[in-house]
Coordinates of C-alpha atoms and ligand atoms in Angstrom, one line a residue:
M303 CA 169.7 24.4 232.4
H304 CA 172.4 21.9 232.3
T305 CA 171.1 19.4 229.9
V306 CA 173.4 17.8 227.4
V307 CA 171.6 17.2 224.2
T308 CA 173.2 14.7 221.7
L309 CA 172.0 14.1 218.1
G310 CA 172.9 11.2 215.8
E311 CA 172.7 7.5 215.1
L312 CA 171.0 5.0 217.5
L313 CA 171.2 1.4 216.1
I314 CA 171.7 -2.2 216.8
D315 CA 175.2 -3.5 216.9
F316 CA 175.4 -7.2 216.4
V317 CA 178.6 -8.2 218.1
P318 CA 180.2 -11.7 217.8
E319 CA 179.9 -14.2 220.6
E320 CA 183.6 -14.9 219.9
N321 CA 186.3 -12.4 219.0
G322 CA 189.2 -12.5 216.6
L323 CA 187.3 -13.8 213.6
P324 CA 186.5 -11.9 210.3
L325 CA 182.7 -11.1 209.9
A326 CA 182.2 -14.0 207.4
A327 CA 183.4 -16.6 209.9
V328 CA 181.6 -15.4 213.0
P329 CA 179.0 -18.2 214.0
A330 CA 176.7 -16.2 216.2
F331 CA 176.0 -12.5 216.9
R332 CA 174.5 -10.9 220.1
K333 CA 172.4 -7.7 219.9
A334 CA 173.6 -4.6 221.7
P335 CA 172.5 -1.0 221.5
G336 CA 174.9 1.1 219.6
G337 CA 175.5 4.6 218.3
A338 CA 178.1 7.0 219.6
P339 CA 175.9 10.1 220.3
A340 CA 173.3 7.9 222.0
N341 CA 176.1 6.2 224.2
V342 CA 177.3 9.8 225.1
A343 CA 173.8 10.8 226.3
A344 CA 173.6 7.5 228.3
A345 CA 177.0 8.3 229.8
V346 CA 175.8 11.7 230.9
A347 CA 172.7 10.3 232.5
K348 CA 174.4 7.4 234.2
L349 CA 176.9 10.0 235.7
G350 CA 174.0 11.9 237.2
G351 CA 173.6 14.6 234.5
R352 CA 170.6 15.5 232.4
A353 CA 170.6 14.1 228.9
R354 CA 168.4 14.2 225.8
F355 CA 168.8 12.3 222.6
V356 CA 167.7 13.5 219.2
G357 CA 167.4 10.8 216.5
K358 CA 165.2 8.3 214.7
V359 CA 164.8 4.5 214.9
G360 CA 162.3 2.2 213.1
D361 CA 158.8 1.7 214.5
D362 CA 159.8 -1.9 215.0
P363 CA 160.9 -4.2 217.9
F364 CA 164.6 -3.1 217.6
G365 CA 163.6 0.6 217.7
W366 CA 161.3 0.0 220.8
F367 CA 164.2 -1.9 222.4
L368 CA 166.6 1.0 221.9
R369 CA 164.2 3.6 223.2
A370 CA 163.6 1.5 226.3
V371 CA 167.4 1.1 226.9
L372 CA 167.9 4.9 226.8
E373 CA 164.9 5.5 229.0
E374 CA 166.2 2.9 231.5
T375 CA 169.5 4.8 231.7
G376 CA 167.7 8.1 232.3
V377 CA 168.0 9.7 229.0
D378 CA 165.0 11.9 227.9
T379 CA 163.7 10.4 224.6
R380 CA 160.9 12.8 223.7
S381 CA 163.1 13.8 220.9
L382 CA 163.7 10.2 219.6
L383 CA 161.3 9.8 216.6
L384 CA 160.0 6.5 215.2
A385 CA 160.2 6.2 211.4
P386 CA 157.1 4.7 209.9
D387 CA 158.8 4.1 206.6
A388 CA 162.2 2.6 207.4
K389 CA 163.6 0.0 209.8
T390 CA 166.1 0.5 212.6
T391 CA 169.6 0.5 211.3
L392 CA 171.8 -2.6 212.0
A393 CA 175.7 -2.8 212.2
F394 CA 177.5 -6.1 212.3
V395 CA 180.8 -5.6 214.0
S396 CA 183.7 -7.9 214.4
L397 CA 186.9 -7.6 216.4
R398 CA 189.6 -9.0 214.2
A399 CA 192.7 -10.9 215.5
D400 CA 194.8 -7.7 214.8
G401 CA 192.4 -5.6 217.1
E402 CA 190.8 -3.6 214.3
R403 CA 187.0 -3.7 213.9
D404 CA 185.2 -4.6 210.8
F405 CA 181.8 -3.0 210.3
L406 CA 178.9 -4.1 207.9
F407 CA 176.0 -1.8 207.9
Y408 CA 172.4 -2.5 207.0
R409 CA 171.1 1.0 206.2
D410 CA 169.4 1.3 202.8
P411 CA 168.0 3.6 204.1
G412 CA 168.2 3.0 207.8
A413 CA 165.7 5.1 210.1
D414 CA 168.7 7.0 211.6
T415 CA 169.4 8.7 208.2
L416 CA 165.8 9.9 207.8
L417 CA 165.8 12.5 210.5
S418 CA 164.9 15.7 208.8
P419 CA 165.3 19.4 209.5
E420 CA 161.6 19.9 209.5
E421 CA 161.1 17.4 212.3
L422 CA 163.3 19.3 214.7
D423 CA 161.6 21.0 217.6
G424 CA 163.3 24.1 219.0
S425 CA 162.1 23.2 222.5
W426 CA 164.5 20.3 222.6
L427 CA 167.2 22.8 223.3
D428 CA 165.3 25.0 225.8
D429 CA 167.0 23.6 228.9
A430 CA 170.3 22.8 227.3
A431 CA 173.9 23.8 228.0
V432 CA 175.7 21.6 225.6
F433 CA 174.9 20.1 222.2
H434 CA 176.9 17.2 220.9
F435 CA 177.0 15.4 217.6
G436 CA 179.3 13.2 215.4
S437 CA 179.9 12.5 211.7
V438 CA 177.8 9.4 211.1
S439 CA 174.6 11.5 210.9
L440 CA 176.4 13.6 208.3
S441 CA 176.9 10.7 205.9
A442 CA 173.5 10.6 204.4
E443 CA 170.5 13.2 203.7
P444 CA 168.3 14.3 205.3
A445 CA 170.1 13.5 208.6
R446 CA 173.1 15.6 207.4
S447 CA 170.9 18.8 207.0
A448 CA 169.2 18.0 210.4
T449 CA 172.5 17.7 212.1
R450 CA 173.9 20.9 210.7
E451 CA 170.5 22.7 211.5
M452 CA 170.6 21.6 215.1
A453 CA 174.2 22.5 215.6
E454 CA 173.5 26.0 214.1
R455 CA 170.5 26.6 216.3
A456 CA 172.6 25.6 219.3
R457 CA 175.2 28.1 218.4
E458 CA 172.7 30.8 217.9
R459 CA 171.4 30.2 221.4
G460 CA 174.9 30.4 222.8
L461 CA 175.2 26.7 223.7
L462 CA 178.5 25.0 223.9
V463 CA 178.7 22.7 220.8
S464 CA 180.8 19.6 220.9
Y465 CA 181.9 17.3 218.1
D466 CA 183.3 13.8 218.1
P467 CA 183.8 12.8 214.4
N468 CA 183.9 8.9 215.1
L469 CA 184.8 8.3 211.4
R470 CA 183.2 5.1 209.9
P471 CA 184.5 4.8 206.3
A472 CA 182.1 2.0 205.6
L473 CA 179.2 4.5 205.5
W474 CA 180.6 6.9 203.0
P475 CA 180.9 6.8 199.2
S476 CA 184.6 7.4 199.5
D477 CA 187.3 8.3 202.1
A478 CA 187.7 11.8 200.5
A479 CA 184.0 12.5 200.8
M480 CA 184.1 11.5 204.5
R481 CA 187.1 13.6 205.2
E482 CA 185.7 16.6 203.5
E483 CA 182.3 16.5 205.2
A484 CA 183.6 15.6 208.7
A485 CA 186.3 18.4 208.4
S486 CA 183.7 21.0 207.3
A487 CA 181.6 20.3 210.4
V488 CA 184.6 21.3 212.6
A489 CA 183.6 24.9 212.1
L490 CA 180.3 24.3 213.9
A491 CA 182.0 23.2 217.2
D492 CA 183.6 24.7 220.2
V493 CA 185.0 21.5 221.6
V494 CA 186.3 18.5 219.5
K495 CA 187.4 15.1 220.6
V496 CA 189.3 12.9 218.1
S497 CA 191.6 9.9 218.1
E498 CA 195.0 10.1 216.7
S499 CA 194.0 8.6 213.4
E500 CA 191.1 11.0 213.1
L501 CA 193.4 13.9 213.8
D502 CA 195.5 12.8 210.9
A503 CA 192.5 12.3 208.6
L504 CA 191.0 15.7 209.3
A505 CA 193.9 17.9 209.9
G506 CA 196.8 16.3 208.0
D507 CA 200.1 18.0 208.9
K508 CA 198.3 21.1 210.1
G509 CA 197.7 19.5 213.6
P510 CA 195.8 21.4 216.2
A511 CA 196.0 24.7 214.2
F512 CA 193.5 23.2 211.8
F513 CA 190.9 23.3 214.5
F514 CA 191.7 26.6 216.1
D515 CA 191.6 28.2 212.6
R516 CA 188.0 27.1 212.4
G517 CA 187.0 28.5 215.8
V518 CA 187.4 25.5 218.0
S519 CA 188.4 26.4 221.6
L520 CA 189.3 22.9 223.1
L521 CA 190.7 19.9 221.2
V522 CA 191.1 16.6 223.0
I523 CA 193.0 13.7 221.5
T524 CA 192.3 10.3 223.2
K525 CA 195.1 7.8 223.2
G526 CA 193.5 4.6 224.7
E527 CA 195.2 3.4 227.8
A528 CA 197.7 6.4 227.6
G529 CA 194.9 8.8 228.5
C530 CA 194.5 12.0 226.5
V531 CA 196.2 15.1 225.2
Y532 CA 194.5 18.6 225.2
H533 CA 195.1 21.7 223.2
T534 CA 193.5 25.1 223.7
P535 CA 194.8 28.2 221.8
H536 CA 196.8 28.9 224.9
A537 CA 197.9 25.7 226.5
S538 CA 198.4 22.0 225.9
G539 CA 199.3 19.0 227.9
T540 CA 198.9 15.3 228.6
V541 CA 196.5 13.7 231.2
P542 CA 197.7 10.1 231.8
G543 CA 195.1 7.3 231.8
F544 CA 194.5 4.6 234.3
A545 CA 195.9 1.0 234.3
V546 CA 193.0 -1.4 234.3
R547 CA 192.1 -4.9 233.2
A548 CA 190.5 -4.1 229.9
V549 CA 188.0 -6.7 228.5
D550 CA 186.2 -4.7 225.9
T551 CA 187.0 -1.1 224.8
T552 CA 183.8 -0.6 223.0
G553 CA 182.3 2.7 224.1
A554 CA 185.4 3.9 226.0
G555 CA 185.6 7.1 223.8
D556 CA 181.8 7.8 224.3
G557 CA 182.1 7.3 228.1
F558 CA 185.1 9.6 228.0
V559 CA 183.1 12.3 226.1
G560 CA 180.1 11.8 228.5
G561 CA 182.4 12.3 231.4
L562 CA 183.8 15.6 230.0
L563 CA 180.5 16.9 228.9
V564 CA 178.7 16.3 232.1
Q565 CA 181.3 18.6 233.7
L566 CA 181.4 21.3 231.0
A567 CA 177.5 21.4 231.2
Q568 CA 177.7 22.8 234.8
R569 CA 179.8 25.7 233.6
A570 CA 179.3 25.9 229.9
K571 CA 178.9 29.7 229.8
D572 CA 182.2 30.5 231.5
R573 CA 184.5 28.5 229.1
P574 CA 185.9 26.6 232.0
W575 CA 188.7 25.0 230.0
E576 CA 190.6 28.3 230.1
D577 CA 191.3 27.4 233.7
E578 CA 193.9 24.7 233.1
A579 CA 193.8 23.2 236.5
W580 CA 190.0 22.7 236.1
L581 CA 190.5 21.3 232.6
R582 CA 193.1 18.8 233.8
R583 CA 190.8 17.7 236.7
A584 CA 187.8 17.2 234.2
L585 CA 190.0 15.2 231.8
R586 CA 191.2 13.0 234.7
F587 CA 187.6 12.3 235.5
A588 CA 186.8 11.6 231.7
N589 CA 189.9 9.2 231.7
A590 CA 188.4 7.4 234.6
V591 CA 185.0 7.0 232.9
G592 CA 186.7 5.7 229.7
A593 CA 188.9 3.2 231.7
L594 CA 186.0 1.9 233.8
V595 CA 183.9 1.3 230.5
T596 CA 186.8 -1.0 229.3
T597 CA 186.4 -3.3 232.3
K598 CA 183.0 -4.6 231.3
R599 CA 181.6 -5.8 228.0
G600 CA 179.5 -3.6 225.9
A601 CA 179.0 0.2 225.8
I602 CA 175.9 1.3 227.7
P603 CA 175.9 -1.6 230.2
A604 CA 179.5 -0.8 231.0
L605 CA 178.9 2.9 231.9
P606 CA 179.8 3.8 235.6
T607 CA 177.9 6.0 238.0
R608 CA 179.4 9.1 239.3
E609 CA 179.8 7.4 242.7
E610 CA 181.8 4.6 241.0
V611 CA 184.0 7.1 239.2
L612 CA 184.7 9.0 242.4
A613 CA 185.4 5.7 244.3
F614 CA 187.8 4.7 241.6
L615 CA 189.6 8.1 241.8
G616 CA 189.9 7.7 245.5
A617 CA 188.0 11.0 246.0
Ligands
ADP1147 P1 187.9 5.7 221.2 O1 187.0 4.6 221.8 O2 187.1 6.9 220.7 O3 188.8 5.2 220.1 P2 190.1 5.6 223.1 O4 190.2 4.2 222.8 O5 191.3 6.4 223.0 O6 188.9 6.3 222.3 O7 189.5 5.7 224.6 C1 189.0 6.9 225.2 C2 189.5 7.1 226.6 O8 189.1 5.9 227.3 C3 190.9 7.2 226.7 O9 191.4 8.5 226.5 C4 191.2 6.6 228.1 O10 191.0 7.6 229.1 C5 190.2 5.5 228.2 N1 190.7 4.2 227.8 C6 190.4 3.6 226.6 N2 191.1 2.4 226.5 C7 191.7 2.2 227.8 C8 192.4 1.1 228.4 N3 192.7 0.1 227.8 N4 192.8 1.3 229.7 C9 192.6 2.5 230.4 N5 191.8 3.4 229.8 C10 191.4 3.4 228.5

């Protein structure tokens, strides 16, 4: 009954062997599993929770590799479909000298965009407490309709719905189209996690009120090493982060979301965030997961176990 079901992109990230170069200058790339909702499912499973991933990859060696990585992490992949008619999506990523990331996607169309509403199986939500999605799967049809359909089914069943926009401008025809679609999906969610720049892009100067007006109950803004800020309609506060030796921040936000959702899934029905002491403890745990992810390279390989998080917290 406590399963966290995530839906969205699962793809290959090609990351440079050497940081600080623009994409055109990178001499060699290493393949790594990527896709934020898949990372969140892996984080939940690694932390000892139950997780299922809904998505589509190509029926090709990269797709088989991605499925195996999720299975090894303990994620249920019965809902990961193999596309006979498109290849696994590829993203080449470079970390520029100024710390910003450049993305180049091979997705014309990529298998992840071809998940369709007709392919969704209602039983994938049967044992779920939480449904989580992002905005990348909203950027192309039919995956956009499939994402919305699954979120609506989850709401009808009374599940907690979580949304991390994870805006990727390179995947959209225009920034305006991205903002409009990503903002309209807020109304599907109970819990939203954003970065500060995503907060500005979606809410402009309305701030947290933008989310509460659309029915959101918990808004969390992550702030890198500074930790996070939370807002509910009745309370707000800061939960400081942890000082660690960060070597690669890839996946920190997804680890953070996994750390929060694995706890929400235990008590999803009683809206536990209304107990502010509980919420602060949950966010401290999530901050610890995010911090630990930055101490190792990659996203999924860097995810900690629950025991590692508790040891880090001195609990
Ligand atoms: P995103 O990856 O979505 O941009 P952040 O970079 O804000 O999100 O990271 C998410 C969370 O991971 C933060 O709220 C914090 O708890 C943790 N974190 C990220 N970077 C660091 C860091 N350099 N040191 C310690 N904790 C970090």
